[in-house]
Tab-separated table of C-alpha atoms and ligand atoms in Angstrom:
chain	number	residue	atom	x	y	z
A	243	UNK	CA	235.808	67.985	196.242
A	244	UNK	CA	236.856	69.639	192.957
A	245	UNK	CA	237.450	66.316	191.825
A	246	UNK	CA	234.475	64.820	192.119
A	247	UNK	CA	232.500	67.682	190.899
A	248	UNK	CA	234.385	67.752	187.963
A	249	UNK	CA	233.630	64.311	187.571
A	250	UNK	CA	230.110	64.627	187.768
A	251	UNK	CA	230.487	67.683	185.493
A	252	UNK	CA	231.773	65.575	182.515
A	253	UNK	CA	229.373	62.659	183.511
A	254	UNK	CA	226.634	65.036	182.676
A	255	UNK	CA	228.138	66.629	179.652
A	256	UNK	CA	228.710	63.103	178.676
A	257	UNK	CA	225.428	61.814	179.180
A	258	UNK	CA	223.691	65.220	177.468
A	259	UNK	CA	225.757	64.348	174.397
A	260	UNK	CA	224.953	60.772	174.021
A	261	UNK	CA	220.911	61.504	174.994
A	262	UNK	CA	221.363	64.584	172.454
A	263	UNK	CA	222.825	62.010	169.643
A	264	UNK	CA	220.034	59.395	169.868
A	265	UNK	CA	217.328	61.432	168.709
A	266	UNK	CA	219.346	63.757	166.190
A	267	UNK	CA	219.511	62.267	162.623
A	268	UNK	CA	223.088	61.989	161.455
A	269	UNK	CA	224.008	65.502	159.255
A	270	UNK	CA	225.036	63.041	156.332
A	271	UNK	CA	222.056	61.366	156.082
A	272	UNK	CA	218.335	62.424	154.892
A	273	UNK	CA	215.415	60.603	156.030
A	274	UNK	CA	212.288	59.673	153.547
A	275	UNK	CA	209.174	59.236	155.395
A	276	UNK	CA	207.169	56.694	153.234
A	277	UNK	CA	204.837	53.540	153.578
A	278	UNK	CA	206.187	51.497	151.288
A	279	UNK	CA	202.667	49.574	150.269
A	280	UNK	CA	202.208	51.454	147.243
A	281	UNK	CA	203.466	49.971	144.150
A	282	UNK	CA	204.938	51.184	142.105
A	283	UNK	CA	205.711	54.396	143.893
A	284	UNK	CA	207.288	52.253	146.767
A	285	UNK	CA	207.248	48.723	147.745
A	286	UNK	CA	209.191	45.686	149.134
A	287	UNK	CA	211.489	43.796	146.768
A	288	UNK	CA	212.909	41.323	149.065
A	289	UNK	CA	214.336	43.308	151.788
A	290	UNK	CA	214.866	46.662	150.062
A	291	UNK	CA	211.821	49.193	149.421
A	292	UNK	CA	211.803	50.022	145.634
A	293	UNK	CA	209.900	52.046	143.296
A	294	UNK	CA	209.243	55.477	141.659
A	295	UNK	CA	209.035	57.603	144.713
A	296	UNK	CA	212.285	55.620	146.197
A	297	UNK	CA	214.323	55.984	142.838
A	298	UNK	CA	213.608	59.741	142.837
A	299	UNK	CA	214.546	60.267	146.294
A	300	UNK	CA	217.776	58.551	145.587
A	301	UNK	CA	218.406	60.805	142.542
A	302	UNK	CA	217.634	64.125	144.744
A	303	UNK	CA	220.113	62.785	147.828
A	304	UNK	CA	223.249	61.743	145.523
A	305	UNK	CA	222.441	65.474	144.394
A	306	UNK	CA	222.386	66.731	147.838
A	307	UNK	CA	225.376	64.660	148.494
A	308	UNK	CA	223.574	62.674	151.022
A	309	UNK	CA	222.698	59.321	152.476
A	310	UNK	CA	219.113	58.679	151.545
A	311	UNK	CA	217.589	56.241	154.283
A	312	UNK	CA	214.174	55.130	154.082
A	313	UNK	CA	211.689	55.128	156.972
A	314	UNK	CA	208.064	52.870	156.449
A	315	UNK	CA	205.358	53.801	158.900
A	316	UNK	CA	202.136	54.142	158.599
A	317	UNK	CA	200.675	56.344	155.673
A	318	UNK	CA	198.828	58.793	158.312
A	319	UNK	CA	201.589	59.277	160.000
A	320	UNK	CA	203.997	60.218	157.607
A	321	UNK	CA	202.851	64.028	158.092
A	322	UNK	CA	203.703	64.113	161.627
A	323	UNK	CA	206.973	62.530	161.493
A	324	UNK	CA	207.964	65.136	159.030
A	325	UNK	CA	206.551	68.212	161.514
A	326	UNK	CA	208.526	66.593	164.080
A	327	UNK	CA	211.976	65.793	162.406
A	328	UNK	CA	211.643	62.575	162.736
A	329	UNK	CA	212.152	62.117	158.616
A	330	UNK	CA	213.091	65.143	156.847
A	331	UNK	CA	210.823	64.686	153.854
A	332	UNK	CA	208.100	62.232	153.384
A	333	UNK	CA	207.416	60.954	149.572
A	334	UNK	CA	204.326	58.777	149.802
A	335	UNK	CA	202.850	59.452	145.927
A	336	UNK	CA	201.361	62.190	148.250
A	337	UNK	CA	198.948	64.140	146.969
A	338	UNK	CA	198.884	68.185	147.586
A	339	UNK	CA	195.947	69.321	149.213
A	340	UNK	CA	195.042	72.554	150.787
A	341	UNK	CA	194.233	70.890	154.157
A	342	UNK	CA	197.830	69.363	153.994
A	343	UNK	CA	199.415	72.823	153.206
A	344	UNK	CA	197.988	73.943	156.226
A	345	UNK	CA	200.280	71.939	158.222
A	346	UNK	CA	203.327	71.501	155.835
A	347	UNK	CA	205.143	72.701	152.536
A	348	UNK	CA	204.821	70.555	149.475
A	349	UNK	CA	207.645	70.708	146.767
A	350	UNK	CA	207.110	71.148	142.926
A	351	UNK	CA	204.980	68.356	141.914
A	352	UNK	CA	206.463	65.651	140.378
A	353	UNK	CA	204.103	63.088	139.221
A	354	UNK	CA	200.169	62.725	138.465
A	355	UNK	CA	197.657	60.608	140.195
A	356	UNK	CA	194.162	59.525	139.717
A	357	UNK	CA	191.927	58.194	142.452
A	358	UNK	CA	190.402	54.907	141.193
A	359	UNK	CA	187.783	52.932	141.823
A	360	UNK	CA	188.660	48.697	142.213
A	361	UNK	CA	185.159	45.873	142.111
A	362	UNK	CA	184.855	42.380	141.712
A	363	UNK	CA	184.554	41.989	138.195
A	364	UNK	CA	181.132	40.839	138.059
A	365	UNK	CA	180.128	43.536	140.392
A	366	UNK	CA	176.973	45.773	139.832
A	367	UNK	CA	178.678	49.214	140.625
A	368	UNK	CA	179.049	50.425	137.127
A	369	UNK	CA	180.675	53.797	137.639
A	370	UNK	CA	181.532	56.441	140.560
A	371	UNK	CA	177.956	57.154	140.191
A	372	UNK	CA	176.777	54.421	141.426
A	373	UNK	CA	178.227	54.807	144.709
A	374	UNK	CA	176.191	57.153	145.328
A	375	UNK	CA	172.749	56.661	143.684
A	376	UNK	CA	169.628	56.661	146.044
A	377	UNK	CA	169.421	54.094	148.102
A	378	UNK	CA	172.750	52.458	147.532
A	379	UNK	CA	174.545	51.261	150.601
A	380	UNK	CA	177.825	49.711	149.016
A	381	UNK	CA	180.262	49.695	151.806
A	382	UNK	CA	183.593	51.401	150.702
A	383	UNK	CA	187.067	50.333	151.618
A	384	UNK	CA	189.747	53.022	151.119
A	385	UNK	CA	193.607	53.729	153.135
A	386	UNK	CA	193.119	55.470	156.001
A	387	UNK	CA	194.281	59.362	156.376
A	388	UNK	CA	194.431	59.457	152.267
A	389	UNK	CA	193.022	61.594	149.661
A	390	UNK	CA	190.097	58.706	148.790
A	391	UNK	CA	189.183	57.677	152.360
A	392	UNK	CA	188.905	61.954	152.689
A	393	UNK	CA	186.706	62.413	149.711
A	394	UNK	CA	184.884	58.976	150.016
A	395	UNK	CA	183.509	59.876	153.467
A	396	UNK	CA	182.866	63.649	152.486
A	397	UNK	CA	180.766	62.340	149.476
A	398	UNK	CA	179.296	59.402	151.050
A	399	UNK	CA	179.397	59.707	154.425
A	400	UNK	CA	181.200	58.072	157.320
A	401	UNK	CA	179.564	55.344	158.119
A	402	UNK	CA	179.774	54.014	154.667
A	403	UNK	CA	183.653	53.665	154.688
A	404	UNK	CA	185.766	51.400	156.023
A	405	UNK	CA	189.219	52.491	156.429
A	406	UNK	CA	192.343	50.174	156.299
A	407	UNK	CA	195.779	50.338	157.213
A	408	UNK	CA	197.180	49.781	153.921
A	409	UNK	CA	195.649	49.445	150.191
A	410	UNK	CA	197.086	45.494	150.230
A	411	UNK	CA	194.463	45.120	154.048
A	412	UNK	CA	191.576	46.662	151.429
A	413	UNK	CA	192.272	44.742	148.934
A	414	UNK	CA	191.716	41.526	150.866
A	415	UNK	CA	188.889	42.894	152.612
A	416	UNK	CA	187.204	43.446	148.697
A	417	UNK	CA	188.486	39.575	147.929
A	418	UNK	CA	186.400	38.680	150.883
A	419	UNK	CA	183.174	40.029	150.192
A	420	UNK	CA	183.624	42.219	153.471
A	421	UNK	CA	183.231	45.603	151.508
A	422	UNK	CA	181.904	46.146	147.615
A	423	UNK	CA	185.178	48.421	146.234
A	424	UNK	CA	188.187	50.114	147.147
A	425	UNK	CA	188.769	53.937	146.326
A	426	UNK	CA	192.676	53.757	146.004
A	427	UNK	CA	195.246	55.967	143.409
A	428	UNK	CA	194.872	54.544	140.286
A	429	UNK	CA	198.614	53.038	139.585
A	430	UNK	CA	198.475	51.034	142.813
A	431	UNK	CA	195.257	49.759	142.201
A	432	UNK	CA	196.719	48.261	138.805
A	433	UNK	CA	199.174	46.941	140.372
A	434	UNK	CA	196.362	44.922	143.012
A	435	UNK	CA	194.156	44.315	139.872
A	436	UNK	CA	197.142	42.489	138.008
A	437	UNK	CA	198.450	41.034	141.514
A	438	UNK	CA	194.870	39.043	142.127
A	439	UNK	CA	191.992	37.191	140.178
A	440	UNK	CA	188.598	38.772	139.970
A	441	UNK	CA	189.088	42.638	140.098
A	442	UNK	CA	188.791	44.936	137.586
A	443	UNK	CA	189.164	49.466	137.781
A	444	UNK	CA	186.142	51.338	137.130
A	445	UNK	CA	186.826	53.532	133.527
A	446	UNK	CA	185.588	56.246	135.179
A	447	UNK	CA	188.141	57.914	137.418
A	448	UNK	CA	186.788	59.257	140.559
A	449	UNK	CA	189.510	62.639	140.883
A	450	UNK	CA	192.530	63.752	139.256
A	451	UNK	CA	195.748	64.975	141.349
A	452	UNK	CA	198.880	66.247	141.830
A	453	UNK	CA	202.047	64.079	143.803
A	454	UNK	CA	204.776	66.521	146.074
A	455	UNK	CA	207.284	65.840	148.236
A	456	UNK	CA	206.202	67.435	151.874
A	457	UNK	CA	208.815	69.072	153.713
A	458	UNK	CA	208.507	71.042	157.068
A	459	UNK	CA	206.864	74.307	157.167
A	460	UNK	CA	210.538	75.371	158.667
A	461	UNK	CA	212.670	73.757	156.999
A	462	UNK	CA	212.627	76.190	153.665
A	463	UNK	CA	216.356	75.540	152.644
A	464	UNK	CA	215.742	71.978	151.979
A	465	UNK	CA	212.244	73.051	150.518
A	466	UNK	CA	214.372	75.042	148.206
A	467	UNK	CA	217.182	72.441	147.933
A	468	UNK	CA	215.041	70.098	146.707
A	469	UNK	CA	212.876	71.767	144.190
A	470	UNK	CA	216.395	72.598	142.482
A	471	UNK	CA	217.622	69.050	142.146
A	472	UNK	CA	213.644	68.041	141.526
A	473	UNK	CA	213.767	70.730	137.992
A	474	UNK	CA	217.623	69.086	137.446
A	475	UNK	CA	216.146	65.612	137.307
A	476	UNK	CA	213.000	67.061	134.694
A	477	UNK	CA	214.867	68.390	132.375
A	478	UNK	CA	218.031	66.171	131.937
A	479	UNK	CA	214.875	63.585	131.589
A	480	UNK	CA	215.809	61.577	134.590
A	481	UNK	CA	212.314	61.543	136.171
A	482	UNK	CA	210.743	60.499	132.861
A	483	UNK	CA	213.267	57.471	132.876
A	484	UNK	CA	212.942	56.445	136.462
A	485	UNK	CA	209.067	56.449	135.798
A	486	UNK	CA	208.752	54.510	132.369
A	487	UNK	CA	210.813	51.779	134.134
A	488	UNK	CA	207.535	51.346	136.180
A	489	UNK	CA	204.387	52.347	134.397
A	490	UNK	CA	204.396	50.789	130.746
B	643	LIG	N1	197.657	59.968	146.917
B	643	LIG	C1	196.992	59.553	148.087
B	643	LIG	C2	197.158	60.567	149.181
B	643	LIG	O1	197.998	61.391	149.129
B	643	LIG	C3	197.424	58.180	148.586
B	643	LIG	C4	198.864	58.059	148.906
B	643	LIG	C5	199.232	56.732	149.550
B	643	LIG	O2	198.385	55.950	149.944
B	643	LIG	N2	200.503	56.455	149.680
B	643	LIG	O3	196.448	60.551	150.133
């Protein structure tokens, strides 16, 4: 009788270990939370995901003396898979908001971004201001859950803007006449400009912001951990270096 409860004892302790293990991240290892679909912060070269954002995280992990490993999903979802552990740090050319603060920490920023606007190049939207002149009913394609689908419905309403999984689904969507611009960050968008014939960027930029690394609202230490290596990387000019390499 002893036996056999012992048994069953260790088969439980056993099986709480393993079912423990398969959702906890290994200690070594730290988990970016990206969607790599955003050249040249982070994007596909072959099989590997590349790019600012990607060379930046490596730099803070080899400083951290960890295994960076790189998780794509979804840009909206990034936010919650940080909350829930799933990554510990998502680094999406992510822009700090106040609405985001409200649910997570963002890191010392690291880079600049500017919302941008792409057309067809013999499109009659002239500027941002012509989005939103009377009467105008120019259908708006922007990446759903980011800064420009936020502020593209907020300043021209909801049922004017089509949202897309990534800025690459837009993008196609434009090509095809199905929408008459994207609103999309402003080094991506030259990187879809340059990538296909007939688009051109607005001159005039639509907003101006700041990139962070989010980081859970708990998880402080790493917060702190990696604004350290994040000021390292500054000033020994290693961030300046990793980002020439991919805006000329
Ligand atoms: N900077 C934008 C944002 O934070 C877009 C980021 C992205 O699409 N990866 O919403």
């Amino acid at each position: 009788m002893k036996k056999i409860f012992s048994l069953i004892l260790a088969a439980a302790l056993l099986f709480a270990l393993c079912a423990c293990g398969s959702t906890q991240q290994d200690a070594g290892e730290l988990h970016m939370a990206t969607n790599a679909q955003f050249p040249p912060y982070e994007y596909y070269e072959n099989e590997s995901i590349v790019g600012i954002d990607a060379e930046i995280a490596q730099a803070i992990a080899d400083k951290l003396g960890k295994k960076l490993v790189i998780d794509d999903m979804d840009f909206d979802t990034i936010i919650t898979a940080v909350q829930s552990g799933k990554a510990d740090f998502g680094m999406a050319g992510m822009t700090v908001t106040e609405d985001r603060l409200k649910n997570i920490n963002f890191t010392d920023t690291y880079a600049k971004g500017v919302q941008a606007v792409i057309v067809p190049e013999d499109s009659d939207i002239k500027s941002v201001d012509d989005l939103s002149a009377e009467g105008a009913d120019y259908r708006i394609g922007t990446q759903k859950g980011t800064t420009g689908d936020i502020y593209a419905e907020g300043d021209f309403g909801a049922d004017r803007v089509d949202k897309f999984t990534t800025g690459n689904d837009a993008v196609q969507a434009l090509l095809n006449d199905k929408i008459s611009c994207v609103i999309i960050d402003n080094e991506p968008a030259k990187a879809y400009v340059e990538a296909n014939e007939g688009l051109k960027i607005l001159e005039t930029a639509y907003t101006e912001e700041d990139y962070a690394i989010c980081v859970a609202k708990e998880n402080t230490q790493l917060l702190d951990d990696i604004n350290k290596a994040l000021k390292e990387l500054k000033e020994d000019g290693t961030i300046d270096s990793i980002v020439s390499k991919y805006i000329k």
